[in-house]
Amino acid sequence: MTRTTRLYSQVYVTSALLAFVATFLPLWSSPEVQMFDSMNLWEGAVIGNTGGDVAAFGLMLALLLVTALVVSAILAESVPVVPCVAAVLSLPGVFLLLTKPYSSTPEPGLGTGGALMLALAIVVVLTAVCHVWTWTLTNDERREQVAPLPAPPVS
């Protein structure tokens, strides 16, 4: 495992741990609605209304993201397809956190869990893009080094 691959693996493992912890932190913060100051993604998914369905979808996305990040850390040396999957799974989370579907009026701000999830989603997307880029560059260099030798002259 190269030094660069080890660095990407550490970023993926750290992101997976923080994303899992963020599901237990308050997602929203609002001075008007006291329920938002303590509700995390797990509690929101248990609620049986339309907002609970969105929270359940968000929880499913978060758990899939954690799984993709752990697999990315394990398979960081091979083709970086799984980090691309993690980046794609991060994008709907960013959309959900920024649009706040089914939230009350006035709209709540991001709580500690929401801010952490948003920051992690951006970090995952940037890391996956850099990982694919460096993997492509290093494989191009390897292909140049393994170029076939010229054939001997025919007499």
PDB file of C-alpha atoms in Angstrom:
ATOM      1  CA  MET A   1       0.000   0.000   0.000  1.00  0.00           C
ATOM      2  CA  THR A   2       1.476   3.317  -1.023  1.00  0.00           C
ATOM      3  CA  ARG A   3       1.709   6.352   1.197  1.00  0.00           C
ATOM      4  CA  THR A   4      -0.956   8.196  -0.817  1.00  0.00           C
ATOM      5  CA  THR A   5      -3.334   5.234  -0.663  1.00  0.00           C
ATOM      6  CA  ARG A   6      -2.838   5.019   3.090  1.00  0.00           C
ATOM      7  CA  LEU A   7      -3.754   8.706   3.355  1.00  0.00           C
ATOM      8  CA  TYR A   8      -6.967   8.185   1.376  1.00  0.00           C
ATOM      9  CA  SER A   9      -7.824   5.159   3.534  1.00  0.00           C
ATOM     10  CA  GLN A  10      -7.397   7.238   6.690  1.00  0.00           C
ATOM     11  CA  VAL A  11      -9.661   9.978   5.314  1.00  0.00           C
ATOM     12  CA  TYR A  12     -12.326   7.403   4.385  1.00  0.00           C
ATOM     13  CA  VAL A  13     -12.239   5.678   7.787  1.00  0.00           C
ATOM     14  CA  THR A  14     -12.368   8.980   9.648  1.00  0.00           C
ATOM     15  CA  SER A  15     -15.244  10.180   7.471  1.00  0.00           C
ATOM     16  CA  ALA A  16     -17.137   6.928   8.055  1.00  0.00           C
ATOM     17  CA  LEU A  17     -16.777   7.221  11.827  1.00  0.00           C
ATOM     18  CA  LEU A  18     -17.793  10.879  11.872  1.00  0.00           C
ATOM     19  CA  ALA A  19     -20.757  10.250   9.556  1.00  0.00           C
ATOM     20  CA  PHE A  20     -22.021   7.506  11.854  1.00  0.00           C
ATOM     21  CA  VAL A  21     -21.592   9.715  14.931  1.00  0.00           C
ATOM     22  CA  ALA A  22     -23.366  12.579  13.135  1.00  0.00           C
ATOM     23  CA  THR A  23     -26.537  10.489  12.820  1.00  0.00           C
ATOM     24  CA  PHE A  24     -26.846  10.630  16.621  1.00  0.00           C
ATOM     25  CA  LEU A  25     -26.341  14.413  16.899  1.00  0.00           C
ATOM     26  CA  PRO A  26     -29.159  16.993  16.557  1.00  0.00           C
ATOM     27  CA  LEU A  27     -29.839  17.578  12.878  1.00  0.00           C
ATOM     28  CA  TRP A  28     -31.587  20.945  13.165  1.00  0.00           C
ATOM     29  CA  SER A  29     -31.474  23.898  15.529  1.00  0.00           C
ATOM     30  CA  SER A  30     -34.362  26.305  16.011  1.00  0.00           C
ATOM     31  CA  PRO A  31     -35.134  28.743  18.823  1.00  0.00           C
ATOM     32  CA  GLU A  32     -38.906  28.503  18.083  1.00  0.00           C
ATOM     33  CA  VAL A  33     -39.277  24.704  17.937  1.00  0.00           C
ATOM     34  CA  GLN A  34     -37.654  22.999  20.937  1.00  0.00           C
ATOM     35  CA  MET A  35     -38.094  19.520  19.434  1.00  0.00           C
ATOM     36  CA  PHE A  36     -35.450  20.275  16.781  1.00  0.00           C
ATOM     37  CA  ASP A  37     -32.736  20.924  19.355  1.00  0.00           C
ATOM     38  CA  SER A  38     -32.659  17.279  20.419  1.00  0.00           C
ATOM     39  CA  MET A  39     -33.976  15.309  17.415  1.00  0.00           C
ATOM     40  CA  ASN A  40     -31.375  13.280  15.604  1.00  0.00           C
ATOM     41  CA  LEU A  41     -31.725  11.313  12.385  1.00  0.00           C
ATOM     42  CA  TRP A  42     -32.645   8.098  14.209  1.00  0.00           C
ATOM     43  CA  GLU A  43     -35.513   9.776  16.105  1.00  0.00           C
ATOM     44  CA  GLY A  44     -36.691  11.545  12.957  1.00  0.00           C
ATOM     45  CA  ALA A  45     -36.871   8.232  11.102  1.00  0.00           C
ATOM     46  CA  VAL A  46     -39.151   6.767  13.789  1.00  0.00           C
ATOM     47  CA  ILE A  47     -41.755   9.534  13.381  1.00  0.00           C
ATOM     48  CA  GLY A  48     -44.626   8.228  11.242  1.00  0.00           C
ATOM     49  CA  ASN A  49     -45.432  11.358   9.200  1.00  0.00           C
ATOM     50  CA  THR A  50     -44.049  12.596   5.865  1.00  0.00           C
ATOM     51  CA  GLY A  51     -41.032  14.179   7.537  1.00  0.00           C
ATOM     52  CA  GLY A  52     -40.264  10.800   9.101  1.00  0.00           C
ATOM     53  CA  ASP A  53     -40.148   9.233   5.637  1.00  0.00           C
ATOM     54  CA  VAL A  54     -37.581  11.806   4.517  1.00  0.00           C
ATOM     55  CA  ALA A  55     -35.566  11.228   7.699  1.00  0.00           C
ATOM     56  CA  ALA A  56     -35.695   7.456   7.104  1.00  0.00           C
ATOM     57  CA  PHE A  57     -34.411   8.046   3.570  1.00  0.00           C
ATOM     58  CA  GLY A  58     -31.657  10.277   4.982  1.00  0.00           C
ATOM     59  CA  LEU A  59     -30.735   7.628   7.554  1.00  0.00           C
ATOM     60  CA  MET A  60     -30.578   4.979   4.839  1.00  0.00           C
ATOM     61  CA  LEU A  61     -28.321   7.279   2.774  1.00  0.00           C
ATOM     62  CA  ALA A  62     -26.086   7.910   5.785  1.00  0.00           C
ATOM     63  CA  LEU A  63     -25.705   4.202   6.545  1.00  0.00           C
ATOM     64  CA  LEU A  64     -25.007   3.397   2.888  1.00  0.00           C
ATOM     65  CA  LEU A  65     -22.422   6.192   2.862  1.00  0.00           C
ATOM     66  CA  VAL A  66     -20.736   4.776   5.976  1.00  0.00           C
ATOM     67  CA  THR A  67     -20.634   1.333   4.333  1.00  0.00           C
ATOM     68  CA  ALA A  68     -19.221   2.745   1.081  1.00  0.00           C
ATOM     69  CA  LEU A  69     -16.568   4.669   2.997  1.00  0.00           C
ATOM     70  CA  VAL A  70     -15.445   1.596   4.933  1.00  0.00           C
ATOM     71  CA  VAL A  71     -15.246  -0.438   1.719  1.00  0.00           C
ATOM     72  CA  SER A  72     -13.379   2.467   0.083  1.00  0.00           C
ATOM     73  CA  ALA A  73     -10.810   2.380   2.862  1.00  0.00           C
ATOM     74  CA  ILE A  74     -10.303  -1.354   2.427  1.00  0.00           C
ATOM     75  CA  LEU A  75     -10.103  -1.247  -1.382  1.00  0.00           C
ATOM     76  CA  ALA A  76      -8.261   2.065  -1.732  1.00  0.00           C
ATOM     77  CA  GLU A  77      -5.424   0.486  -3.732  1.00  0.00           C
ATOM     78  CA  SER A  78      -7.678  -0.965  -6.439  1.00  0.00           C
ATOM     79  CA  VAL A  79      -9.928   0.873  -8.871  1.00  0.00           C
ATOM     80  CA  PRO A  80     -11.541   3.799  -7.019  1.00  0.00           C
ATOM     81  CA  VAL A  81     -15.101   2.966  -8.036  1.00  0.00           C
ATOM     82  CA  VAL A  82     -16.367   2.670  -4.462  1.00  0.00           C
ATOM     83  CA  PRO A  83     -15.172   6.186  -3.518  1.00  0.00           C
ATOM     84  CA  CYS A  84     -17.139   7.438  -6.532  1.00  0.00           C
ATOM     85  CA  VAL A  85     -20.186   5.617  -5.150  1.00  0.00           C
ATOM     86  CA  ALA A  86     -19.585   7.323  -1.791  1.00  0.00           C
ATOM     87  CA  ALA A  87     -19.380  10.700  -3.535  1.00  0.00           C
ATOM     88  CA  VAL A  88     -22.628  10.028  -5.407  1.00  0.00           C
ATOM     89  CA  LEU A  89     -24.312   8.981  -2.144  1.00  0.00           C
ATOM     90  CA  SER A  90     -23.166  12.251  -0.561  1.00  0.00           C
ATOM     91  CA  LEU A  91     -24.893  14.467  -3.122  1.00  0.00           C
ATOM     92  CA  PRO A  92     -28.526  13.671  -2.156  1.00  0.00           C
ATOM     93  CA  GLY A  93     -27.537  14.259   1.472  1.00  0.00           C
ATOM     94  CA  VAL A  94     -26.245  17.709   0.578  1.00  0.00           C
ATOM     95  CA  PHE A  95     -29.501  18.402  -1.263  1.00  0.00           C
ATOM     96  CA  LEU A  96     -31.631  17.250   1.679  1.00  0.00           C
ATOM     97  CA  LEU A  97     -29.634  19.289   4.187  1.00  0.00           C
ATOM     98  CA  LEU A  98     -29.747  22.462   2.112  1.00  0.00           C
ATOM     99  CA  THR A  99     -33.418  22.306   1.032  1.00  0.00           C
ATOM    100  CA  LYS A 100     -34.798  21.073   4.396  1.00  0.00           C
ATOM    101  CA  PRO A 101     -37.860  19.277   3.000  1.00  0.00           C
ATOM    102  CA  TYR A 102     -40.953  19.104   5.230  1.00  0.00           C
ATOM    103  CA  SER A 103     -39.437  21.418   7.805  1.00  0.00           C
ATOM    104  CA  SER A 104     -41.524  23.832   9.829  1.00  0.00           C
ATOM    105  CA  THR A 105     -41.879  27.549   9.310  1.00  0.00           C
ATOM    106  CA  PRO A 106     -39.641  29.351  10.065  1.00  0.00           C
ATOM    107  CA  GLU A 107     -37.063  26.972   8.679  1.00  0.00           C
ATOM    108  CA  PRO A 108     -34.618  25.641  11.258  1.00  0.00           C
ATOM    109  CA  GLY A 109     -30.879  26.108  10.952  1.00  0.00           C
ATOM    110  CA  LEU A 110     -28.416  23.265  10.824  1.00  0.00           C
ATOM    111  CA  GLY A 111     -27.635  21.694  14.163  1.00  0.00           C
ATOM    112  CA  THR A 112     -24.328  20.078  15.040  1.00  0.00           C
ATOM    113  CA  GLY A 113     -25.212  16.821  13.276  1.00  0.00           C
ATOM    114  CA  GLY A 114     -26.475  18.578  10.160  1.00  0.00           C
ATOM    115  CA  ALA A 115     -23.426  20.812   9.904  1.00  0.00           C
ATOM    116  CA  LEU A 116     -21.110  17.837  10.409  1.00  0.00           C
ATOM    117  CA  MET A 117     -22.944  15.818   7.749  1.00  0.00           C
ATOM    118  CA  LEU A 118     -22.803  18.694   5.280  1.00  0.00           C
ATOM    119  CA  ALA A 119     -19.085  19.214   5.864  1.00  0.00           C
ATOM    120  CA  LEU A 120     -18.397  15.478   5.578  1.00  0.00           C
ATOM    121  CA  ALA A 121     -20.342  15.246   2.322  1.00  0.00           C
ATOM    122  CA  ILE A 122     -18.195  17.980   0.817  1.00  0.00           C
ATOM    123  CA  VAL A 123     -15.001  16.321   2.118  1.00  0.00           C
ATOM    124  CA  VAL A 124     -16.050  12.936   0.696  1.00  0.00           C
ATOM    125  CA  VAL A 125     -16.804  14.389  -2.750  1.00  0.00           C
ATOM    126  CA  LEU A 126     -13.484  16.277  -2.885  1.00  0.00           C
ATOM    127  CA  THR A 127     -11.505  13.291  -1.595  1.00  0.00           C
ATOM    128  CA  ALA A 128     -13.106  10.912  -4.100  1.00  0.00           C
ATOM    129  CA  VAL A 129     -12.362  13.281  -6.987  1.00  0.00           C
ATOM    130  CA  CYS A 130      -8.725  13.636  -5.863  1.00  0.00           C
ATOM    131  CA  HIS A 131      -8.446   9.872  -5.356  1.00  0.00           C
ATOM    132  CA  VAL A 132      -9.665   9.131  -8.886  1.00  0.00           C
ATOM    133  CA  TRP A 133      -7.376  11.785 -10.305  1.00  0.00           C
ATOM    134  CA  THR A 134      -4.244  10.534  -8.522  1.00  0.00           C
ATOM    135  CA  TRP A 135      -5.112   6.908  -9.318  1.00  0.00           C
ATOM    136  CA  THR A 136      -5.427   7.809 -13.010  1.00  0.00           C
ATOM    137  CA  LEU A 137      -2.120   9.691 -13.006  1.00  0.00           C
ATOM    138  CA  THR A 138      -0.216   6.918 -11.261  1.00  0.00           C
ATOM    139  CA  ASN A 139      -1.643   4.269 -13.585  1.00  0.00           C
ATOM    140  CA  ASP A 140      -0.624   6.350 -16.618  1.00  0.00           C
ATOM    141  CA  GLU A 141       2.921   6.487 -15.217  1.00  0.00           C
ATOM    142  CA  ARG A 142       2.901   2.707 -14.619  1.00  0.00           C
ATOM    143  CA  ARG A 143       1.774   2.061 -18.192  1.00  0.00           C
ATOM    144  CA  GLU A 144       4.606   4.213 -19.525  1.00  0.00           C
ATOM    145  CA  GLN A 145       7.138   2.316 -17.412  1.00  0.00           C
ATOM    146  CA  VAL A 146       5.878  -1.063 -18.604  1.00  0.00           C
ATOM    147  CA  ALA A 147       6.029  -0.183 -22.296  1.00  0.00           C
ATOM    148  CA  PRO A 148       7.022  -3.155 -24.433  1.00  0.00           C
ATOM    149  CA  LEU A 149      10.617  -3.320 -25.668  1.00  0.00           C
ATOM    150  CA  PRO A 150      11.187  -2.802 -29.363  1.00  0.00           C
ATOM    151  CA  ALA A 151      11.438  -5.946 -31.437  1.00  0.00           C
ATOM    152  CA  PRO A 152      14.923  -7.045 -32.491  1.00  0.00           C
ATOM    153  CA  PRO A 153      15.831  -6.281 -36.083  1.00  0.00           C
ATOM    154  CA  VAL A 154      15.071  -8.996 -38.591  1.00  0.00           C
ATOM    155  CA  SER A 155      18.106 -10.087 -40.613  1.00  0.00           C
TER     156      SER A 155
END
